[in-house]
Amino acid sequence: MALLACLQAFTLQTAMAYSKYNRLVDYRDRVTVYDSNEPTKSVYSIDLMSFPYMTNFEFNNTETGMICWAKSWAIYTEECYDKVASNWILINEFDKNFTNEMIDKIRNVTDPAANAIVGLIFETNSVMTSESLYSRPPVMSEATPGDCNTLKPYAYNKLEDPTDQSYKTKYQHFFVANCGVLDAIVPTYFVYTAMWLVTAGVAAAYLYFIIPSESRLSLQKSLLLLPALKALEVFLQGIWLSYCPWVGMDNSAYQ
């Protein structure tokens, strides 16, 4: 029984280790570009790293608009916003001054140009950090220069003739469940459940068929509950693991 209890505890710790290091709950940002002349035709798609300093980071979100290649606020307004009425997904080459100015401008809820921005992609070679959380725009990502260059041909202000060819873009921030790493662990719990039940059955058979009735003690009978309760505990743990992602693990799992 002691060995079985140790194996069970080890398995649970292994499951928790998977949860911690294999990121059973993950987020992904996806940019999907569509040909405006054929709205259902996807011409390009790429996954980007989520910018974690968003107030709505834990919630799924989908925005649509057009891409604007904008190093500064002035470029955005002059080359994109003033040219055509649309929601905009900005690609911003990270620059301390220009980027901070852009973020400050986007925060202005009374500015129509700011309200038209539904996404912001930072072009950067390193992981970004921030001391603040941001609620605008609703979706924000980080991307390498190489990834941004693959999106550049679809930016409105980089097209040779935007009136002849333009692209609509779907920008998603969504929850990803990576619970497959537990597939080999969950069945182990049901094996442990069976082993505990067998232990309880063997103990009961020994007590009631081998030991004379006059020699049976109440304490011996009560001890039969231990493996039975342990079987129930292990079974419930297995059920819990099989429901990954777990309730409370992350809000977005149930959006």
Coordinates of N, CA and C in Angstrom, one line a residue:
M1 N 0.8 -1.2 0.0 CA 0.0 0.0 0.0 C 0.9 1.3 0.0
A2 N 1.9 1.2 0.8 CA 2.8 2.4 0.8 C 3.5 2.6 -0.5
L3 N 3.9 1.5 -1.2 CA 4.5 1.7 -2.5 C 3.5 2.3 -3.5
L4 N 2.2 1.8 -3.5 CA 1.2 2.3 -4.4 C 0.9 3.7 -4.1
A5 N 0.9 4.1 -2.8 CA 0.7 5.5 -2.5 C 1.8 6.4 -3.0
C6 N 3.0 5.9 -2.9 CA 4.2 6.7 -3.4 C 4.1 6.8 -5.0
L7 N 3.7 5.7 -5.7 CA 3.6 5.8 -7.1 C 2.5 6.8 -7.5
Q8 N 1.4 6.8 -6.8 CA 0.3 7.8 -7.1 C 0.8 9.2 -6.9
A9 N 1.5 9.5 -5.8 CA 2.0 10.8 -5.5 C 3.0 11.2 -6.6
F10 N 3.8 10.3 -7.0 CA 4.8 10.6 -8.0 C 4.1 11.0 -9.4
T11 N 3.1 10.2 -9.7 CA 2.4 10.5 -10.9 C 1.7 11.8 -10.9
L12 N 1.1 12.2 -9.8 CA 0.5 13.5 -9.7 C 1.5 14.6 -9.8
Q13 N 2.7 14.5 -9.2 CA 3.8 15.4 -9.3 C 4.2 15.6 -10.7
T14 N 4.3 14.4 -11.4 CA 4.7 14.4 -12.8 C 3.7 15.2 -13.7
A15 N 2.4 15.0 -13.4 CA 1.3 15.8 -14.1 C 1.5 17.3 -13.9
M16 N 1.7 17.7 -12.6 CA 1.9 19.1 -12.3 C 3.1 19.7 -13.0
A17 N 4.2 18.8 -13.1 CA 5.4 19.3 -13.7 C 5.1 19.6 -15.2
Y18 N 4.4 18.7 -15.8 CA 4.0 18.9 -17.2 C 3.2 20.2 -17.3
S19 N 2.3 20.4 -16.4 CA 1.5 21.6 -16.4 C 2.3 22.9 -16.3
K20 N 3.4 22.8 -15.5 CA 4.2 24.0 -15.3 C 5.2 24.2 -16.5
Y21 N 5.8 23.2 -17.0 CA 6.9 23.4 -18.0 C 6.4 23.2 -19.4
N22 N 5.3 22.5 -19.6 CA 4.9 22.3 -21.0 C 3.7 23.2 -21.4
R23 N 3.3 24.1 -20.5 CA 2.3 25.1 -20.8 C 1.1 24.5 -21.3
L24 N 0.3 23.8 -20.5 CA -0.9 23.2 -20.9 C -1.9 24.3 -21.3
V25 N -1.8 25.5 -20.8 CA -2.6 26.6 -21.2 C -1.6 27.6 -21.9
D26 N -1.9 27.9 -23.2 CA -1.1 28.8 -23.9 C -1.9 29.8 -24.8
Y27 N -1.3 30.8 -25.2 CA -2.0 31.8 -26.1 C -1.3 31.9 -27.4
R28 N -2.0 32.3 -28.4 CA -1.5 32.5 -29.7 C -2.2 33.6 -30.4
D29 N -1.4 34.4 -31.2 CA -2.0 35.4 -32.0 C -1.8 35.0 -33.5
R30 N -2.9 35.1 -34.2 CA -2.8 34.7 -35.6 C -3.3 35.8 -36.5
V31 N -2.5 36.1 -37.5 CA -2.9 37.1 -38.6 C -3.2 36.3 -39.8
T32 N -4.4 36.5 -40.3 CA -4.8 35.8 -41.6 C -5.3 36.9 -42.6
V33 N -4.6 36.9 -43.7 CA -4.9 37.9 -44.8 C -5.8 37.3 -45.8
Y34 N -6.8 38.1 -46.2 CA -7.7 37.7 -47.3 C -7.7 38.7 -48.4
D35 N -7.9 38.1 -49.6 CA -8.0 39.0 -50.8 C -9.3 39.7 -50.8
S36 N -9.3 41.0 -50.9 CA -10.6 41.8 -50.8 C -11.5 41.4 -52.0
N37 N -10.9 41.0 -53.1 CA -11.8 40.7 -54.2 C -12.4 39.3 -54.1
E38 N -11.8 38.5 -53.2 CA -12.3 37.1 -52.9 C -12.3 37.0 -51.4
P39 N -13.3 37.5 -50.7 CA -13.2 37.6 -49.2 C -13.0 36.3 -48.5
T40 N -13.4 35.2 -49.1 CA -13.2 33.9 -48.4 C -11.9 33.2 -48.7
K41 N -11.1 33.9 -49.6 CA -9.8 33.3 -50.0 C -8.7 33.8 -49.1
S42 N -8.1 32.9 -48.3 CA -6.9 33.3 -47.5 C -5.7 33.2 -48.3
V43 N -4.9 34.3 -48.3 CA -3.7 34.3 -49.1 C -2.4 34.2 -48.3
Y44 N -2.6 34.4 -46.9 CA -1.4 34.3 -46.1 C -1.9 34.2 -44.6
S45 N -1.1 33.4 -43.8 CA -1.4 33.3 -42.4 C -0.1 33.1 -41.6
I46 N 0.0 33.7 -40.5 CA 1.2 33.6 -39.6 C 0.8 33.7 -38.2
D47 N 1.4 32.9 -37.3 CA 1.2 33.0 -35.9 C 2.3 33.8 -35.2
L48 N 1.9 34.7 -34.3 CA 2.8 35.6 -33.7 C 2.8 35.4 -32.1
M49 N 3.8 35.9 -31.5 CA 3.8 35.8 -30.0 C 2.9 36.9 -29.4
S50 N 2.1 36.5 -28.5 CA 1.2 37.4 -27.8 C 2.0 38.4 -26.9
F51 N 1.5 39.7 -26.9 CA 2.1 40.7 -26.0 C 1.3 40.5 -24.7
P52 N 2.0 40.1 -23.6 CA 1.3 39.6 -22.4 C 0.8 40.8 -21.5
Y53 N 1.1 42.0 -21.9 CA 0.8 43.1 -21.0 C -0.5 43.8 -21.4
M54 N -1.5 42.9 -21.7 CA -2.8 43.4 -22.0 C -3.8 43.1 -20.9
T55 N -4.7 44.0 -20.6 CA -5.7 43.7 -19.6 C -6.6 42.6 -20.0
N56 N -6.9 42.4 -21.2 CA -7.8 41.3 -21.7 C -7.0 40.1 -22.2
F57 N -5.7 39.9 -21.8 CA -4.9 38.9 -22.3 C -5.5 37.5 -22.1
E58 N -6.3 37.3 -21.1 CA -6.8 35.9 -20.8 C -8.1 35.6 -21.6
F59 N -8.5 36.5 -22.5 CA -9.8 36.3 -23.2 C -9.6 36.2 -24.7
N60 N -10.3 35.4 -25.3 CA -10.3 35.2 -26.8 C -10.8 36.5 -27.4
N61 N -10.2 36.9 -28.5 CA -10.6 38.1 -29.2 C -10.3 38.0 -30.7
T62 N -11.2 38.5 -31.5 CA -10.9 38.5 -33.0 C -11.3 39.9 -33.5
E63 N -10.4 40.5 -34.2 CA -10.6 41.8 -34.8 C -10.3 41.7 -36.3
T64 N -11.0 42.5 -37.1 CA -10.7 42.6 -38.5 C -10.4 44.0 -39.0
G65 N -9.6 44.1 -40.0 CA -9.2 45.4 -40.5 C -8.2 45.3 -41.6
M66 N -7.5 46.4 -41.9 CA -6.5 46.4 -42.9 C -5.1 46.7 -42.2
I67 N -4.1 46.2 -42.8 CA -2.7 46.3 -42.2 C -2.2 47.7 -42.6
C68 N -1.6 48.4 -41.7 CA -0.9 49.6 -42.0 C 0.6 49.5 -41.5
W69 N 1.5 49.8 -42.3 CA 2.9 49.7 -41.9 C 3.3 51.1 -41.4
A70 N 3.3 51.3 -40.1 CA 3.4 52.6 -39.5 C 4.5 52.7 -38.4
K71 N 5.6 53.3 -38.7 CA 6.7 53.5 -37.7 C 6.3 54.6 -36.7
S72 N 5.5 55.5 -37.2 CA 5.1 56.6 -36.3 C 3.6 56.9 -36.5
W73 N 3.1 57.7 -35.6 CA 1.7 58.1 -35.6 C 1.4 58.9 -36.9
A74 N 2.3 59.7 -37.3 CA 2.1 60.6 -38.5 C 2.0 59.7 -39.7
I75 N 2.8 58.7 -39.8 CA 2.7 57.8 -41.0 C 1.4 57.1 -41.0
Y76 N 0.9 56.7 -39.9 CA -0.4 56.0 -39.8 C -1.5 56.9 -40.3
T77 N -1.6 58.1 -39.8 CA -2.7 59.0 -40.1 C -2.6 59.5 -41.6
E78 N -1.4 59.8 -42.1 CA -1.2 60.3 -43.4 C -1.4 59.3 -44.5
E79 N -0.8 58.1 -44.2 CA -0.8 57.1 -45.3 C -1.9 56.0 -45.2
C80 N -2.6 56.0 -44.1 CA -3.6 54.9 -43.9 C -5.0 55.5 -43.5
Y81 N -5.0 56.1 -42.3 CA -6.3 56.6 -41.8 C -7.0 57.6 -42.7
D82 N -6.2 58.6 -43.1 CA -6.7 59.7 -44.0 C -7.1 59.2 -45.4
K83 N -6.6 58.0 -45.8 CA -6.8 57.6 -47.2 C -8.1 56.8 -47.3
V84 N -8.4 56.0 -46.3 CA -9.6 55.1 -46.5 C -10.2 54.8 -45.1
A85 N -11.5 54.7 -45.1 CA -12.2 54.4 -43.8 C -12.1 52.9 -43.5
S86 N -11.5 52.6 -42.4 CA -11.3 51.1 -42.1 C -10.9 51.0 -40.7
N87 N -11.0 49.8 -40.1 CA -10.3 49.5 -38.9 C -8.9 49.1 -39.3
W88 N -7.9 49.4 -38.4 CA -6.5 49.3 -38.8 C -5.7 48.4 -37.8
I89 N -4.9 47.6 -38.4 CA -3.9 46.8 -37.6 C -2.5 47.3 -38.0
L90 N -1.9 47.9 -37.0 CA -0.6 48.6 -37.2 C 0.6 47.6 -37.0
I91 N 1.5 47.7 -37.9 CA 2.8 47.1 -37.7 C 3.8 48.2 -37.4
N92 N 4.4 48.2 -36.2 CA 5.2 49.3 -35.7 C 6.6 48.8 -35.4
E93 N 7.6 49.3 -36.1 CA 9.0 49.0 -35.8 C 9.3 49.6 -34.5
F94 N 9.6 48.8 -33.5 CA 9.8 49.4 -32.1 C 10.9 50.4 -32.1
D95 N 10.5 51.6 -31.6 CA 11.4 52.7 -31.4 C 10.9 53.4 -30.1
K96 N 11.8 53.6 -29.2 CA 11.3 54.1 -27.9 C 10.5 55.4 -28.0
N97 N 10.9 56.3 -28.8 CA 10.1 57.6 -28.9 C 8.8 57.4 -29.7
F98 N 9.0 56.9 -31.0 CA 7.8 56.8 -31.8 C 6.8 55.8 -31.3
T99 N 7.3 54.7 -30.7 CA 6.3 53.7 -30.2 C 5.6 54.2 -29.0
N100 N 6.3 54.9 -28.1 CA 5.6 55.4 -26.9 C 4.6 56.5 -27.3
E101 N 5.0 57.3 -28.3 CA 4.0 58.3 -28.8 C 2.8 57.6 -29.3
M102 N 3.0 56.6 -30.1 CA 1.8 55.9 -30.7 C 0.9 55.3 -29.6
I103 N 1.5 54.6 -28.6 CA 0.7 54.1 -27.5 C -0.1 55.1 -26.8
D104 N 0.6 56.3 -26.5 CA -0.1 57.4 -25.9 C -1.3 57.9 -26.7
K105 N -1.1 58.0 -28.0 CA -2.2 58.4 -28.9 C -3.3 57.4 -28.9
I106 N -3.0 56.1 -29.0 CA -4.1 55.1 -29.0 C -4.9 55.2 -27.8
R107 N -4.4 55.6 -26.7 CA -5.1 55.6 -25.4 C -6.2 56.7 -25.4
N108 N -6.2 57.6 -26.3 CA -7.1 58.7 -26.4 C -8.4 58.3 -27.0
V109 N -9.4 58.0 -26.1 CA -10.7 57.4 -26.6 C -11.5 58.4 -27.4
T110 N -11.2 59.7 -27.3 CA -12.0 60.7 -28.0 C -11.4 60.9 -29.4
D111 N -10.3 60.3 -29.8 CA -9.7 60.5 -31.1 C -10.2 59.4 -32.1
P112 N -11.0 59.8 -33.1 CA -11.4 58.7 -34.1 C -10.3 57.9 -34.7
A113 N -9.2 58.6 -34.9 CA -8.0 57.8 -35.5 C -7.5 56.7 -34.6
A114 N -7.6 57.0 -33.3 CA -7.2 56.0 -32.3 C -8.2 54.9 -32.2
N115 N -9.5 55.3 -32.2 CA -10.5 54.3 -32.1 C -10.6 53.3 -33.3
A116 N -10.0 53.7 -34.4 CA -10.0 52.9 -35.6 C -8.9 51.8 -35.5
I117 N -8.0 51.9 -34.6 CA -6.9 50.9 -34.4 C -7.4 49.7 -33.6
V118 N -7.4 48.6 -34.2 CA -7.9 47.4 -33.4 C -6.8 46.4 -33.1
G119 N -5.6 46.7 -33.7 CA -4.5 45.8 -33.4 C -3.2 46.5 -33.6
L120 N -2.1 46.0 -32.8 CA -0.8 46.6 -32.9 C 0.2 45.5 -32.8
I121 N 1.1 45.4 -33.8 CA 2.1 44.4 -33.9 C 3.5 45.1 -33.7
F122 N 4.2 44.8 -32.7 CA 5.5 45.4 -32.5 C 6.6 44.6 -33.2
E123 N 7.3 45.2 -34.0 CA 8.5 44.6 -34.7 C 9.7 44.7 -33.8
T124 N 10.2 43.6 -33.3 CA 11.3 43.7 -32.3 C 12.1 42.4 -32.4
N125 N 13.4 42.5 -32.1 CA 14.3 41.4 -32.1 C 14.4 40.7 -30.7
S126 N 13.8 41.4 -29.7 CA 13.9 40.9 -28.3 C 12.5 40.9 -27.6
V127 N 12.4 40.1 -26.6 CA 11.1 40.0 -25.9 C 10.9 41.3 -25.1
M128 N 9.7 41.9 -25.2 CA 9.4 43.2 -24.6 C 9.0 43.0 -23.2
T129 N 9.2 44.0 -22.4 CA 8.7 44.1 -21.0 C 8.0 45.4 -20.8
S130 N 7.2 45.5 -19.8 CA 6.4 46.7 -19.6 C 6.0 46.7 -18.1
E131 N 6.0 47.9 -17.5 CA 5.5 48.1 -16.2 C 4.0 48.4 -16.1
S132 N 3.4 48.5 -17.2 CA 2.0 48.9 -17.3 C 1.2 47.8 -18.1
L133 N -0.1 47.8 -17.9 CA -1.0 47.0 -18.6 C -1.8 47.9 -19.6
Y134 N -2.1 47.4 -20.8 CA -2.8 48.2 -21.8 C -4.1 47.5 -22.2
S135 N -5.1 48.4 -22.3 CA -6.4 47.9 -22.8 C -6.7 48.3 -24.2
R136 N -5.9 49.1 -24.8 CA -6.1 49.6 -26.2 C -4.7 49.5 -26.9
P137 N -4.8 49.0 -28.1 CA -5.8 48.3 -28.8 C -6.1 46.9 -28.2
P138 N -7.2 46.3 -28.6 CA -7.7 45.0 -28.0 C -6.7 43.9 -28.2
V139 N -6.0 43.9 -29.3 CA -5.0 42.8 -29.6 C -3.6 43.4 -29.9
M140 N -2.6 42.8 -29.2 CA -1.2 43.3 -29.4 C -0.3 42.1 -29.5
S141 N 0.7 42.2 -30.4 CA 1.6 41.0 -30.6 C 3.0 41.5 -30.7
E142 N 3.9 40.6 -30.6 CA 5.4 40.8 -30.9 C 5.8 40.0 -32.1
A143 N 6.6 40.5 -32.9 CA 7.0 39.8 -34.1 C 8.4 40.2 -34.5
T144 N 9.1 39.2 -35.1 CA 10.5 39.5 -35.5 C 10.4 40.3 -36.8
P145 N 11.5 41.0 -37.2 CA 11.6 41.7 -38.4 C 11.3 40.8 -39.6
G146 N 11.7 39.5 -39.6 CA 11.4 38.6 -40.6 C 10.0 38.3 -40.8
D147 N 9.3 38.1 -39.7 CA 7.8 37.9 -39.7 C 7.1 39.1 -40.2
C148 N 7.5 40.3 -39.8 CA 6.9 41.5 -40.2 C 7.1 41.7 -41.7
N149 N 8.2 41.4 -42.2 CA 8.5 41.5 -43.7 C 7.6 40.6 -44.5
T150 N 7.2 39.5 -44.0 CA 6.2 38.6 -44.7 C 4.8 39.3 -44.8
L151 N 4.5 40.2 -43.8 CA 3.2 40.8 -43.8 C 3.3 42.1 -44.6
K152 N 4.5 42.6 -44.9 CA 4.6 43.9 -45.5 C 3.9 44.0 -46.9
P153 N 4.0 43.0 -47.7 CA 3.3 43.1 -49.0 C 1.8 43.3 -48.9
Y154 N 1.2 43.0 -47.8 CA -0.2 43.1 -47.6 C -0.7 44.4 -46.9
A155 N 0.3 45.3 -46.5 CA 0.0 46.5 -45.9 C -0.5 47.5 -46.9
Y156 N -1.6 48.2 -46.5 CA -2.3 49.1 -47.4 C -1.3 50.2 -48.0
N157 N -0.5 50.8 -47.1 CA 0.4 51.8 -47.6 C 1.7 51.3 -48.2
K158 N 1.8 50.0 -48.5 CA 2.9 49.4 -49.2 C 2.5 48.8 -50.6
L159 N 1.2 48.9 -50.8 CA 0.7 48.4 -52.1 C 1.0 49.4 -53.3
E160 N 1.3 48.8 -54.4 CA 1.6 49.7 -55.6 C 0.3 50.5 -56.0
D161 N -0.8 49.8 -55.9 CA -2.1 50.5 -56.3 C -3.2 50.0 -55.4
P162 N -3.4 50.7 -54.2 CA -4.4 50.2 -53.2 C -5.8 50.2 -53.8
T163 N -6.1 51.0 -54.8 CA -7.4 51.0 -55.4 C -7.7 49.8 -56.2
D164 N -6.6 49.2 -56.7 CA -6.8 48.0 -57.6 C -6.7 46.7 -56.7
Q165 N -5.9 46.7 -55.7 CA -5.7 45.5 -54.9 C -5.6 45.9 -53.4
S166 N -6.4 45.3 -52.6 CA -6.2 45.5 -51.1 C -6.6 44.2 -50.4
Y167 N -6.2 44.2 -49.1 CA -6.4 43.0 -48.4 C -7.1 43.3 -47.0
K168 N -8.0 42.4 -46.7 CA -8.6 42.4 -45.4 C -7.9 41.4 -44.5
T169 N -7.8 41.7 -43.2 CA -7.1 40.9 -42.3 C -7.9 40.5 -41.1
K170 N -7.8 39.3 -40.7 CA -8.4 38.8 -39.4 C -7.3 38.6 -38.4
Y171 N -7.4 39.3 -37.3 CA -6.4 39.3 -36.3 C -6.9 38.6 -35.0
Q172 N -6.4 37.5 -34.6 CA -7.0 36.7 -33.5 C -6.0 36.5 -32.4
H173 N -6.5 36.7 -31.2 CA -5.8 36.3 -29.9 C -6.7 35.2 -29.3
F174 N -6.1 34.0 -29.2 CA -7.0 32.9 -28.7 C -6.2 32.0 -27.8
F175 N -7.1 31.2 -27.1 CA -6.6 30.3 -26.1 C -6.3 28.9 -26.8
V176 N -5.2 28.3 -26.4 CA -4.8 27.0 -26.9 C -4.6 26.0 -25.8
A177 N -5.3 24.9 -25.9 CA -5.1 23.8 -24.9 C -4.1 22.8 -25.4
N178 N -3.1 22.5 -24.6 CA -2.1 21.6 -25.0 C -2.1 20.4 -24.0
C179 N -3.2 19.8 -23.8 CA -3.4 18.8 -22.8 C -3.0 17.4 -23.2
G180 N -2.5 17.3 -24.4 CA -2.1 16.0 -24.9 C -1.0 15.4 -24.2
V181 N -0.2 16.2 -23.5 CA 1.0 15.7 -22.7 C 0.5 14.9 -21.5
L182 N -0.8 15.0 -21.2 CA -1.4 14.2 -20.1 C -2.0 12.9 -20.5
D183 N -2.0 12.7 -21.8 CA -2.7 11.5 -22.3 C -2.2 10.2 -21.7
A184 N -0.9 10.1 -21.5 CA -0.3 8.9 -21.0 C -0.4 8.8 -19.4
I185 N -0.8 9.9 -18.8 CA -0.8 10.0 -17.3 C -2.2 9.6 -16.8
V186 N -3.2 10.2 -17.5 CA -4.6 10.0 -17.0 C -5.0 8.5 -16.9
P187 N -4.7 7.6 -17.9 CA -5.0 6.2 -17.8 C -4.3 5.5 -16.6
T188 N -3.1 6.1 -16.2 CA -2.4 5.5 -15.1 C -3.2 5.6 -13.8
Y189 N -4.0 6.7 -13.7 CA -4.8 6.9 -12.5 C -5.9 5.9 -12.4
F190 N -6.5 5.5 -13.5 CA -7.5 4.5 -13.5 C -6.9 3.1 -13.2
V191 N -5.7 2.9 -13.6 CA -5.0 1.6 -13.2 C -4.8 1.6 -11.7
Y192 N -4.3 2.8 -11.2 CA -4.2 2.8 -9.7 C -5.5 2.6 -9.0
T193 N -6.6 3.1 -9.5 CA -7.9 2.9 -8.9 C -8.2 1.4 -8.8
A194 N -8.0 0.7 -9.9 CA -8.2 -0.7 -9.9 C -7.3 -1.4 -8.9
M195 N -6.1 -1.0 -8.8 CA -5.1 -1.6 -7.9 C -5.6 -1.4 -6.4
W196 N -6.1 -0.2 -6.1 CA -6.6 0.0 -4.8 C -7.8 -0.8 -4.5
L197 N -8.7 -1.0 -5.5 CA -9.9 -1.8 -5.3 C -9.5 -3.2 -5.1
V198 N -8.5 -3.7 -5.8 CA -8.0 -5.1 -5.6 C -7.5 -5.2 -4.2
T199 N -6.7 -4.2 -3.8 CA -6.2 -4.3 -2.4 C -7.3 -4.4 -1.4
A200 N -8.3 -3.5 -1.6 CA -9.4 -3.6 -0.6 C -10.1 -4.9 -0.7
G201 N -10.3 -5.5 -1.9 CA -10.9 -6.8 -2.0 C -10.1 -7.9 -1.4
V202 N -8.8 -7.9 -1.6 CA -8.0 -8.9 -0.9 C -8.0 -8.8 0.6
A203 N -8.0 -7.6 1.1 CA -8.0 -7.4 2.5 C -9.3 -7.9 3.1
A204 N -10.4 -7.6 2.4 CA -11.8 -8.0 2.9 C -11.9 -9.5 2.8
A205 N -11.4 -10.2 1.8 CA -11.5 -11.6 1.7 C -10.7 -12.3 2.8
Y206 N -9.5 -11.7 3.1 CA -8.7 -12.3 4.1 C -9.4 -12.2 5.5
L207 N -10.0 -11.0 5.7 CA -10.6 -10.7 7.0 C -11.8 -11.6 7.2
Y208 N -12.7 -11.8 6.1 CA -13.9 -12.5 6.3 C -13.9 -14.0 6.0
F209 N -12.8 -14.4 5.3 CA -12.8 -15.8 4.9 C -11.7 -16.6 5.6
I210 N -10.7 -15.9 6.0 CA -9.5 -16.5 6.7 C -9.6 -16.4 8.2
I211 N -9.8 -15.2 8.6 CA -9.8 -14.9 10.1 C -11.2 -15.4 10.6
P212 N -11.2 -16.1 11.7 CA -12.5 -16.5 12.3 C -13.3 -15.3 12.8
S213 N -14.6 -15.4 12.7 CA -15.4 -14.3 13.1 C -15.2 -13.8 14.5
E214 N -14.9 -14.7 15.4 CA -14.7 -14.3 16.8 C -13.4 -13.6 17.0
S215 N -12.5 -13.7 16.0 CA -11.2 -13.0 16.1 C -11.2 -11.6 15.4
R216 N -12.2 -11.3 14.7 CA -12.3 -10.1 13.9 C -12.5 -8.9 14.9
L217 N -11.7 -7.9 14.7 CA -11.8 -6.7 15.5 C -12.5 -5.5 14.7
S218 N -13.2 -4.7 15.4 CA -13.8 -3.5 14.7 C -12.8 -2.7 14.0
L219 N -11.6 -2.5 14.6 CA -10.6 -1.7 14.0 C -10.1 -2.3 12.6
Q220 N -10.1 -3.7 12.6 CA -9.7 -4.3 11.4 C -10.7 -4.1 10.3
K221 N -12.0 -4.1 10.7 CA -13.0 -3.9 9.7 C -13.0 -2.4 9.2
S222 N -12.7 -1.5 10.1 CA -12.7 -0.1 9.7 C -11.5 0.2 8.8
L223 N -10.4 -0.5 8.9 CA -9.2 -0.3 8.1 C -9.5 -0.7 6.6
L224 N -10.5 -1.5 6.4 CA -10.9 -1.8 5.0 C -11.3 -0.6 4.2
L225 N -11.8 0.4 5.0 CA -12.2 1.7 4.3 C -11.0 2.4 3.7
L226 N -9.8 2.2 4.2 CA -8.7 3.0 3.7 C -8.4 2.8 2.2
P227 N -8.2 1.5 1.8 CA -8.0 1.3 0.3 C -9.2 1.7 -0.5
A228 N -10.4 1.5 0.0 CA -11.6 1.9 -0.7 C -11.7 3.4 -0.9
L229 N -11.4 4.1 0.1 CA -11.4 5.6 0.0 C -10.3 6.1 -0.9
K230 N -9.1 5.4 -0.8 CA -8.0 5.7 -1.6 C -8.3 5.5 -3.1
A231 N -9.0 4.4 -3.4 CA -9.5 4.2 -4.8 C -10.4 5.3 -5.3
L232 N -11.3 5.8 -4.4 CA -12.2 6.9 -4.8 C -11.4 8.1 -5.1
E233 N -10.4 8.4 -4.2 CA -9.5 9.6 -4.3 C -8.8 9.6 -5.7
V234 N -8.1 8.5 -6.0 CA -7.3 8.3 -7.2 C -8.3 8.4 -8.4
F235 N -9.4 7.8 -8.3 CA -10.4 7.9 -9.5 C -10.8 9.3 -9.7
L236 N -11.1 10.1 -8.7 CA -11.5 11.5 -8.8 C -10.3 12.3 -9.4
Q237 N -9.1 12.0 -8.9 CA -8.0 12.8 -9.5 C -7.8 12.5 -11.0
G238 N -8.0 11.2 -11.4 CA -7.9 10.9 -12.8 C -9.0 11.6 -13.6
I239 N -10.2 11.7 -13.1 CA -11.3 12.4 -13.8 C -10.9 13.9 -13.9
W240 N -10.3 14.4 -12.8 CA -10.0 15.9 -12.8 C -8.9 16.1 -13.9
L241 N -7.9 15.3 -13.9 CA -6.8 15.5 -14.9 C -7.4 15.4 -16.4
S242 N -8.3 14.5 -16.5 CA -8.9 14.3 -17.9 C -9.7 15.4 -18.4
Y243 N -10.1 16.4 -17.5 CA -10.8 17.5 -17.9 C -10.0 18.7 -18.2
C244 N -8.7 18.5 -18.3 CA -7.7 19.6 -18.7 C -8.2 20.3 -20.0
P245 N -8.3 21.6 -20.0 CA -7.9 22.6 -19.0 C -8.9 22.7 -17.9
W246 N -8.4 22.8 -16.7 CA -9.3 22.7 -15.5 C -10.0 24.0 -15.2
V247 N -11.1 23.9 -14.6 CA -11.9 25.1 -14.2 C -11.0 26.0 -13.3
G248 N -11.0 27.3 -13.7 CA -10.1 28.2 -12.9 C -8.7 28.3 -13.4
M249 N -8.3 27.3 -14.3 CA -7.0 27.3 -14.8 C -6.8 28.6 -15.7
D250 N -7.8 28.9 -16.4 CA -7.8 30.1 -17.2 C -9.2 30.4 -17.7
N251 N -9.5 31.7 -17.6 CA -10.9 32.1 -18.0 C -11.1 31.8 -19.5
S252 N -10.1 32.0 -20.4 CA -10.4 31.9 -21.8 C -10.7 30.5 -22.2
A253 N -10.5 29.5 -21.4 CA -10.8 28.1 -21.7 C -12.3 28.0 -22.0
Y254 N -13.1 28.9 -21.4 CA -14.5 28.7 -21.5 C -15.2 29.9 -22.1
Q255 N -14.5 30.6 -22.9 CA -15.1 31.7 -23.7 C -15.9 31.2 -24.9

